Amino acid sequence: MHDMILLSKISRALSECCSLNRILKISKVVIAVNSYSHVNTSNLYDYLRNYNEDITDELTEVKIQIENLPDQMAIIKNIEGYQYEK
């Protein structure tokens, strides 16, 4: 259950970051979580493809880094993608 909440928070934060930075599609994203989190590359990719299909595609690369973070916290370390034209 807690991992679904964290996946949802990551999903919303990515949507906000993409909107603010005018990113159309994410090509690569790096997320940091703690060592006890069950969030992994596979379940985050699947979650993003289901709930963020507007900003991800089948080529979106998802990487997870393990860091010393509090429970239920994630940090978006890097987002690479294609931006809207000005």
Tab-separated table of C-alpha atoms in Angstrom:
chain	number	residue	atom	x	y	z
A	1	MET	CA	0.000	0.000	0.000
A	2	HIS	CA	2.724	2.470	0.970
A	3	ASP	CA	4.548	1.841	-2.281
A	4	MET	CA	1.423	2.735	-4.252
A	5	ILE	CA	1.294	6.039	-2.391
A	6	LEU	CA	4.952	6.715	-3.178
A	7	LEU	CA	4.474	5.715	-6.825
A	8	SER	CA	1.540	8.126	-6.999
A	9	LYS	CA	3.588	10.946	-5.457
A	10	ILE	CA	6.425	10.356	-7.932
A	11	SER	CA	3.922	10.306	-10.789
A	12	ARG	CA	2.341	13.618	-9.751
A	13	ALA	CA	5.717	15.265	-9.162
A	14	LEU	CA	6.952	14.210	-12.599
A	15	SER	CA	3.810	15.620	-14.213
A	16	GLU	CA	4.329	18.928	-12.411
A	17	CYS	CA	8.024	19.094	-13.322
A	18	CYS	CA	7.285	18.343	-16.964
A	19	SER	CA	4.555	20.963	-17.073
A	20	LEU	CA	6.733	23.630	-15.446
A	21	ASN	CA	9.691	22.868	-17.707
A	22	ARG	CA	7.604	22.335	-20.840
A	23	ILE	CA	8.775	18.738	-21.289
A	24	LEU	CA	6.627	16.906	-23.804
A	25	LYS	CA	8.035	13.379	-23.353
A	26	ILE	CA	10.446	11.936	-20.816
A	27	SER	CA	13.306	9.990	-22.381
A	28	LYS	CA	15.066	9.212	-19.082
A	29	VAL	CA	14.298	9.748	-15.414
A	30	VAL	CA	16.413	8.982	-12.353
A	31	ILE	CA	14.672	8.638	-8.988
A	32	ALA	CA	16.297	8.114	-5.574
A	33	VAL	CA	14.535	6.042	-2.908
A	34	ASN	CA	15.643	4.445	0.349
A	35	SER	CA	16.897	0.877	0.616
A	36	TYR	CA	13.658	-0.351	2.239
A	37	SER	CA	11.415	0.929	-0.540
A	38	HIS	CA	9.770	-1.608	-2.817
A	39	VAL	CA	9.754	0.941	-5.647
A	40	ASN	CA	11.980	-0.426	-8.390
A	41	THR	CA	12.709	0.224	-12.047
A	42	SER	CA	10.068	-2.219	-13.240
A	43	ASN	CA	7.101	-1.177	-11.097
A	44	LEU	CA	7.852	2.541	-11.514
A	45	TYR	CA	8.078	2.167	-15.291
A	46	ASP	CA	4.776	0.256	-15.356
A	47	TYR	CA	3.087	2.823	-13.110
A	48	LEU	CA	4.291	5.742	-15.230
A	49	ARG	CA	3.205	4.048	-18.454
A	50	ASN	CA	-0.276	3.515	-16.988
A	51	TYR	CA	-0.784	6.876	-15.277
A	52	ASN	CA	1.542	9.219	-17.180
A	53	GLU	CA	1.083	7.967	-20.711
A	54	ASP	CA	1.025	11.558	-21.949
A	55	ILE	CA	4.645	12.186	-20.884
A	56	THR	CA	6.133	8.672	-21.246
A	57	ASP	CA	6.415	6.129	-24.013
A	58	GLU	CA	7.843	2.647	-24.512
A	59	LEU	CA	11.353	4.110	-24.885
A	60	THR	CA	11.291	5.985	-21.561
A	61	GLU	CA	14.220	4.821	-19.430
A	62	VAL	CA	13.650	4.627	-15.669
A	63	LYS	CA	16.552	4.310	-13.232
A	64	ILE	CA	16.400	3.918	-9.461
A	65	GLN	CA	19.174	4.986	-7.093
A	66	ILE	CA	19.297	3.834	-3.491
A	67	GLU	CA	20.127	6.609	-1.033
A	68	ASN	CA	19.848	7.229	2.685
A	69	LEU	CA	16.366	8.795	2.664
A	70	PRO	CA	13.430	8.706	5.084
A	71	ASP	CA	10.641	6.213	4.427
A	72	GLN	CA	8.116	7.232	1.788
A	73	MET	CA	10.427	9.838	0.312
A	74	ALA	CA	11.777	9.947	-3.213
A	75	ILE	CA	13.926	12.509	-4.974
A	76	ILE	CA	13.754	13.203	-8.686
A	77	LYS	CA	17.457	13.373	-9.478
A	78	ASN	CA	17.261	13.901	-13.231
A	79	ILE	CA	14.713	14.230	-16.014
A	80	GLU	CA	15.702	14.159	-19.668
A	81	GLY	CA	13.177	14.661	-22.390
A	82	TYR	CA	11.848	16.555	-25.351
A	83	GLN	CA	10.665	20.109	-24.790
A	84	TYR	CA	7.917	22.103	-26.431
A	85	GLU	CA	9.105	24.731	-28.884
A	86	LYS	CA	8.900	28.311	-27.620
